C-alpha cells in the first residue's frame, strides 16, 4: 500500500514538473527547482515509511539543551 502512495507522489511531482518546467527561465532557477523538488520528494517518501522520524525541532532541542542548562545556573 505504501508503494502505491509513492507512485502517486511521483506522478504528482512529475505532473508538477511538466507544468512548471517551461515557465522557469534560466539555468540557475531550473537547478534550484530540481534540487528543492527532489529534496522535498525524498523527505516525503521517508516520512511515508518512517512516520515516527524526529523533526528538526528535536535536533535543535538536543543541540541547545546543554547550553540552556548552563545559562540557568
Tab-separated table of C-alpha atoms in Angstrom:
chain	number	residue	atom	x	y	z
A	1	UNK	CA	0.000	0.000	0.000
A	2	UNK	CA	2.847	2.417	0.765
A	3	UNK	CA	4.348	1.796	-2.654
A	4	UNK	CA	1.117	2.927	-4.286
A	5	UNK	CA	1.401	6.151	-2.316
A	6	UNK	CA	4.984	6.561	-3.526
A	7	UNK	CA	3.902	6.004	-7.137
A	8	UNK	CA	1.108	8.554	-6.696
A	9	UNK	CA	3.535	11.044	-5.196
A	10	UNK	CA	5.948	10.519	-8.079
A	11	UNK	CA	3.089	11.100	-10.527
A	12	UNK	CA	2.110	14.352	-8.801
A	13	UNK	CA	5.705	15.597	-8.780
A	14	UNK	CA	6.081	14.610	-12.428
A	15	UNK	CA	2.936	16.490	-13.427
A	16	UNK	CA	4.019	19.471	-11.369
A	17	UNK	CA	7.396	19.473	-13.094
A	18	UNK	CA	5.822	19.147	-16.550
A	19	UNK	CA	3.655	22.169	-15.777
A	20	UNK	CA	6.364	24.365	-14.248
A	21	UNK	CA	9.460	23.485	-16.295
A	22	UNK	CA	8.630	25.503	-19.443
A	23	UNK	CA	7.788	28.545	-17.311
A	24	UNK	CA	11.127	28.565	-15.473
A	25	UNK	CA	13.642	30.885	-17.102
A	26	UNK	CA	17.348	30.455	-16.531
A	27	UNK	CA	19.645	27.575	-15.808
A	28	UNK	CA	20.179	28.503	-12.166
A	29	UNK	CA	16.438	28.583	-11.440
A	30	UNK	CA	15.959	25.188	-13.067
A	31	UNK	CA	18.738	23.714	-10.929
A	32	UNK	CA	17.217	25.243	-7.814
A	33	UNK	CA	13.765	23.929	-8.689
A	34	UNK	CA	15.166	20.451	-9.339
A	35	UNK	CA	17.161	20.271	-6.124
A	36	UNK	CA	14.354	21.582	-3.901
A	37	UNK	CA	11.789	19.320	-5.540
A	38	UNK	CA	13.984	16.236	-5.161
A	39	UNK	CA	14.751	17.063	-1.523
A	40	UNK	CA	11.056	17.517	-0.790
A	41	UNK	CA	10.232	14.273	-2.597
A	42	UNK	CA	12.892	12.404	-0.656
A	43	UNK	CA	11.664	13.775	2.670
A	44	UNK	CA	8.040	12.925	1.926
A	45	UNK	CA	8.931	9.353	0.930
A	46	UNK	CA	10.987	8.958	4.110
A	47	UNK	CA	8.061	10.219	6.190
A	48	UNK	CA	5.744	7.722	4.494
A	49	UNK	CA	7.897	4.795	5.567
A	50	UNK	CA	9.096	6.200	8.918
A	51	UNK	CA	6.351	8.460	10.302
A	52	UNK	CA	7.902	8.466	13.799
A	53	UNK	CA	11.056	10.145	12.469
A	54	UNK	CA	12.140	13.063	14.664
A	55	UNK	CA	11.618	16.541	13.318
A	56	UNK	CA	14.107	19.367	13.029
A	57	UNK	CA	12.968	20.972	16.282
A	58	UNK	CA	14.018	17.881	18.213
A	59	UNK	CA	17.529	18.200	16.745
A	60	UNK	CA	17.688	21.850	17.794
A	61	UNK	CA	16.479	20.947	21.300
A	62	UNK	CA	19.160	18.264	21.587
A	63	UNK	CA	21.864	20.685	20.453
A	64	UNK	CA	20.873	23.640	22.626
A	65	UNK	CA	19.585	21.950	25.785
A	66	UNK	CA	23.090	21.779	27.346
A	67	UNK	CA	23.505	25.485	26.675
A	68	UNK	CA	20.122	26.194	28.276
A	69	UNK	CA	21.095	24.231	31.372
A	70	UNK	CA	24.342	26.183	31.567
A	71	UNK	CA	22.535	29.507	31.358
A	72	UNK	CA	20.034	28.562	34.089
A	73	UNK	CA	22.761	28.365	36.706
